[in-house]
JSON list of C-alpha atoms in Angstrom, two decimals:
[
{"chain": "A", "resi": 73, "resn": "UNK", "atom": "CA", "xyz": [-114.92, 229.18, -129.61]},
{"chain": "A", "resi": 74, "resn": "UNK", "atom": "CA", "xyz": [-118.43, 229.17, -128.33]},
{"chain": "A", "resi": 75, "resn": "UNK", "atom": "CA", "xyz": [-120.03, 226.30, -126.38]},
{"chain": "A", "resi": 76, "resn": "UNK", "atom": "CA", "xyz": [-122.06, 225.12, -128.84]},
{"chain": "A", "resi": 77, "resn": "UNK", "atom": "CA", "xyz": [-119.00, 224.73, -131.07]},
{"chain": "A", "resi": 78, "resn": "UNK", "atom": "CA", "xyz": [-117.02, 222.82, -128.26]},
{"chain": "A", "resi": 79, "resn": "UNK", "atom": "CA", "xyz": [-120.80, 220.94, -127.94]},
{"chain": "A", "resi": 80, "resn": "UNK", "atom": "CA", "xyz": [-120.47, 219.84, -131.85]},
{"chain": "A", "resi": 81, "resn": "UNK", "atom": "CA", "xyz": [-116.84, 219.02, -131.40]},
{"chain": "A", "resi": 82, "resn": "UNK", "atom": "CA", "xyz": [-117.91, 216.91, -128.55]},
{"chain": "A", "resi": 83, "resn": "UNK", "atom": "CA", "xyz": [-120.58, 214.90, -130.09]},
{"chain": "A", "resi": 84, "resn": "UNK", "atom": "CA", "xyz": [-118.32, 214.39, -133.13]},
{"chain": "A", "resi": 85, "resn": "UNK", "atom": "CA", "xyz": [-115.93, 212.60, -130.95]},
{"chain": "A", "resi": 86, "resn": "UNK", "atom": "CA", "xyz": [-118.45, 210.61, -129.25]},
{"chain": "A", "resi": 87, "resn": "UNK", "atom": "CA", "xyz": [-119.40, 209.74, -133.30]},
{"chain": "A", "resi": 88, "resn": "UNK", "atom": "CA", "xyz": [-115.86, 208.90, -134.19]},
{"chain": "A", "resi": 89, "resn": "UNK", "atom": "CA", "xyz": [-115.14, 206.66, -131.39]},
{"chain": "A", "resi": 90, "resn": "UNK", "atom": "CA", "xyz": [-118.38, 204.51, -131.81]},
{"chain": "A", "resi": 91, "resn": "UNK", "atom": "CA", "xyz": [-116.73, 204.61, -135.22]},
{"chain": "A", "resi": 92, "resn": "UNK", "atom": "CA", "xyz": [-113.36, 203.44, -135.23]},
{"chain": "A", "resi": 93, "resn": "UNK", "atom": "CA", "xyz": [-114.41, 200.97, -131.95]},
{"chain": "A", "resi": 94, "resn": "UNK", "atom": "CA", "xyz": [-117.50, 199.97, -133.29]},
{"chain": "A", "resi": 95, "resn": "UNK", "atom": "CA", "xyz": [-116.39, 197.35, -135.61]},
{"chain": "A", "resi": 96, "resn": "UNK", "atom": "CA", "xyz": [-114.30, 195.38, -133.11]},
{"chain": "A", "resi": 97, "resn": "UNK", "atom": "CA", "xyz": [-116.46, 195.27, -130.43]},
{"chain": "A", "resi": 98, "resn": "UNK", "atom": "CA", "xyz": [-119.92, 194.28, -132.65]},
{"chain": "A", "resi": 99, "resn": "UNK", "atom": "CA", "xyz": [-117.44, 191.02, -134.15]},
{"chain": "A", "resi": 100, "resn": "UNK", "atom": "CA", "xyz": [-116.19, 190.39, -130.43]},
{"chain": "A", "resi": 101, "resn": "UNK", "atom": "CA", "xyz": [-119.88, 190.34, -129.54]},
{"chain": "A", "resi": 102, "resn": "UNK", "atom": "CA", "xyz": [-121.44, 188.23, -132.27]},
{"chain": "A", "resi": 103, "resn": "UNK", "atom": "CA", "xyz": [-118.34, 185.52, -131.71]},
{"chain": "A", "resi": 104, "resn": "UNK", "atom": "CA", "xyz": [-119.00, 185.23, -128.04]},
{"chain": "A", "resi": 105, "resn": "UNK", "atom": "CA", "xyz": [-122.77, 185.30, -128.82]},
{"chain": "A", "resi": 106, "resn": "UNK", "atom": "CA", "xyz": [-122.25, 182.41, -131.20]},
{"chain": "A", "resi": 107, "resn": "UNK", "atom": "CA", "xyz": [-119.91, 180.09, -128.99]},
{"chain": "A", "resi": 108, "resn": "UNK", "atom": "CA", "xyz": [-121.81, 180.81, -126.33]},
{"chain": "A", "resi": 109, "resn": "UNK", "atom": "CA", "xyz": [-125.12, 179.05, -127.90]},
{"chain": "A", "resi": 110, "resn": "UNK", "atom": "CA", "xyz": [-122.28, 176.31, -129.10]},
{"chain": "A", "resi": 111, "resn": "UNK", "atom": "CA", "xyz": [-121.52, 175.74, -125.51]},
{"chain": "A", "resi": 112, "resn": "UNK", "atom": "CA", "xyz": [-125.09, 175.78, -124.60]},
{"chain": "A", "resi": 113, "resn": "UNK", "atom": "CA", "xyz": [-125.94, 173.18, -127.18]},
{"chain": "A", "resi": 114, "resn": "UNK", "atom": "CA", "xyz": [-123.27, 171.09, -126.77]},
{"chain": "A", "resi": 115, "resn": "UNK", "atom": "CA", "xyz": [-123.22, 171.35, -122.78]},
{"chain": "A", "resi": 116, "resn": "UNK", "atom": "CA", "xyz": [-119.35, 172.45, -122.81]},
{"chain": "A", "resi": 117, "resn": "UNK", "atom": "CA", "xyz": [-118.33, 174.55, -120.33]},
{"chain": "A", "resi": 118, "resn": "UNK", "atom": "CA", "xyz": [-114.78, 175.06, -121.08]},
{"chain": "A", "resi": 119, "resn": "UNK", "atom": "CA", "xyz": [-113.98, 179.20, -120.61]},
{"chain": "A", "resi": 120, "resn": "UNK", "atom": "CA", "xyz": [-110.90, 179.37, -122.73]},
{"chain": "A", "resi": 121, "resn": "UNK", "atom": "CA", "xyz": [-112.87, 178.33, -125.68]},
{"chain": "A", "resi": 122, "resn": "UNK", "atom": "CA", "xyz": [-114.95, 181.92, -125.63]},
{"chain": "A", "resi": 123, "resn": "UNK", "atom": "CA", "xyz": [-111.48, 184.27, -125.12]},
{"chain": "A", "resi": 124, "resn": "UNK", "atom": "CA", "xyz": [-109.26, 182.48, -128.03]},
{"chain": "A", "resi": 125, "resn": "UNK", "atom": "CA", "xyz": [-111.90, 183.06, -131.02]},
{"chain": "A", "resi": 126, "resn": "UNK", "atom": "CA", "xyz": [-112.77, 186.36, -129.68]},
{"chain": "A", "resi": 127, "resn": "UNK", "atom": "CA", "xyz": [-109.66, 187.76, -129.51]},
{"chain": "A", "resi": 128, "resn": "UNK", "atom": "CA", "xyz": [-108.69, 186.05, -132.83]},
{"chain": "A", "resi": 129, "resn": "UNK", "atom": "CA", "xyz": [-111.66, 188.06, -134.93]},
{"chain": "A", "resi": 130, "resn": "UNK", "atom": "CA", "xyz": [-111.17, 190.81, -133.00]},
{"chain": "A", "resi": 131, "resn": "UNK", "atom": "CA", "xyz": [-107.88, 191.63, -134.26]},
{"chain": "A", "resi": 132, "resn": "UNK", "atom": "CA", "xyz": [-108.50, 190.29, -137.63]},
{"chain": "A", "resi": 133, "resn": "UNK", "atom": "CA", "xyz": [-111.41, 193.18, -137.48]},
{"chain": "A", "resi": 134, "resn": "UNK", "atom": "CA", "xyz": [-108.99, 195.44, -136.37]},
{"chain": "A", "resi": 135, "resn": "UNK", "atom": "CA", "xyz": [-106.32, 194.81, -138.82]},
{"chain": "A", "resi": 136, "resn": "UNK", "atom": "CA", "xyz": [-109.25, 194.96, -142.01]},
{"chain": "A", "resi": 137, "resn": "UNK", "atom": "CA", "xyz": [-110.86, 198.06, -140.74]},
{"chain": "A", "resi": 138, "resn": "UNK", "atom": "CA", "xyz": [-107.61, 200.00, -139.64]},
{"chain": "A", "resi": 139, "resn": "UNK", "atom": "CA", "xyz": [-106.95, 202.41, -142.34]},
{"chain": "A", "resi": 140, "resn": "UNK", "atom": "CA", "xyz": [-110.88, 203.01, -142.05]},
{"chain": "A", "resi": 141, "resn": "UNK", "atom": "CA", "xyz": [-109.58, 204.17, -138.33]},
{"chain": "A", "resi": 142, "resn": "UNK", "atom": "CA", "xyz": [-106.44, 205.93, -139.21]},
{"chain": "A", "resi": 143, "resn": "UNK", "atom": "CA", "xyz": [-108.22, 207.92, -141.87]},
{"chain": "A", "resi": 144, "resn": "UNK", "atom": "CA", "xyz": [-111.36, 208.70, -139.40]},
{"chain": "A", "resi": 145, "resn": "UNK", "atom": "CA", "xyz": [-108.93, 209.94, -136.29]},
{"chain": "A", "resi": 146, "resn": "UNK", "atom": "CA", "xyz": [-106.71, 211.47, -138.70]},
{"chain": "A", "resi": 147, "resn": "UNK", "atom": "CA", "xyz": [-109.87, 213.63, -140.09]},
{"chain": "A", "resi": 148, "resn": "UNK", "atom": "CA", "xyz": [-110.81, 214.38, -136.73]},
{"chain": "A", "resi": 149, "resn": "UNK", "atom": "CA", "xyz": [-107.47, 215.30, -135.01]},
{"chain": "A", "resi": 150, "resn": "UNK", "atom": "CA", "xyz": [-106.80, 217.45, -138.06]},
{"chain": "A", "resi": 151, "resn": "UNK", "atom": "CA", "xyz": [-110.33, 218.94, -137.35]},
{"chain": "A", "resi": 152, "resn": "UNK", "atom": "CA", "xyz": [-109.47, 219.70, -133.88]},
{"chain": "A", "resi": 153, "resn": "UNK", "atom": "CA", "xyz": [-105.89, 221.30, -134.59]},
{"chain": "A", "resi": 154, "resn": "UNK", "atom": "CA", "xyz": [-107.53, 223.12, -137.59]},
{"chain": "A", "resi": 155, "resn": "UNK", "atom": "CA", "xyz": [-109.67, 224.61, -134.33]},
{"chain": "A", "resi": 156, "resn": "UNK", "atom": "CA", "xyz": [-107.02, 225.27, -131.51]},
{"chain": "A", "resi": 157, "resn": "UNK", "atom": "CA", "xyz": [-104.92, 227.13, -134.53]},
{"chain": "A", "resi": 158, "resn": "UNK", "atom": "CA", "xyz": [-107.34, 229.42, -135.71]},
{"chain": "A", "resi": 159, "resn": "UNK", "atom": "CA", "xyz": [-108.82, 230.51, -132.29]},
{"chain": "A", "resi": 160, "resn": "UNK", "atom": "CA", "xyz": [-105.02, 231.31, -131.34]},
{"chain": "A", "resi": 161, "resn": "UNK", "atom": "CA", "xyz": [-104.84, 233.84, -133.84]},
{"chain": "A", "resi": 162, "resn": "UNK", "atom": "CA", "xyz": [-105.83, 237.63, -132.47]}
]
């Protein structure tokens, strides 16, 4: 395996995590965005009320997107055995 291959492999990793986290983390953001300008509005301060509906949508994400991100990481660990096989052989 040469280095630009490892390089490739490497970015594609980089690519599949931004993938498979990506979702979660843009919905965590937008809900905390969005109660955040509630609490600005509204002049509540109250800190439990940012952590409850994040962590709510975040797993809802999570649960709607995961075979998205068992089928992505599945691709790419197959990819990567696929790799470590073939440059075993003599």
């Amino acid at each position: 395996m040469t280095g630009a291959e490892l390089l490739d492999l490497a970015r594609e990793g980089f690519w599949v995590t931004l993938l498979v986290a990506g979702p979660a983390m843009i919905a965590g953001l937008l809900v905390g965005l969005a109660i955040a300008l509630v609490q600005a509005l509204t002049q509540v301060q109250e800190m439990t009320l940012v952590f409850v509906p994040r962590i709510v949508v975040m797993f809802l994400v999570i649960a709607v997107t995961l075979p998205f991100m068992g089928a992505t990481l599945g691709r790419y660990a197959t990819k990567i055995f696929e790799l470590i096989a073939g440059s075993a052989l003599p």
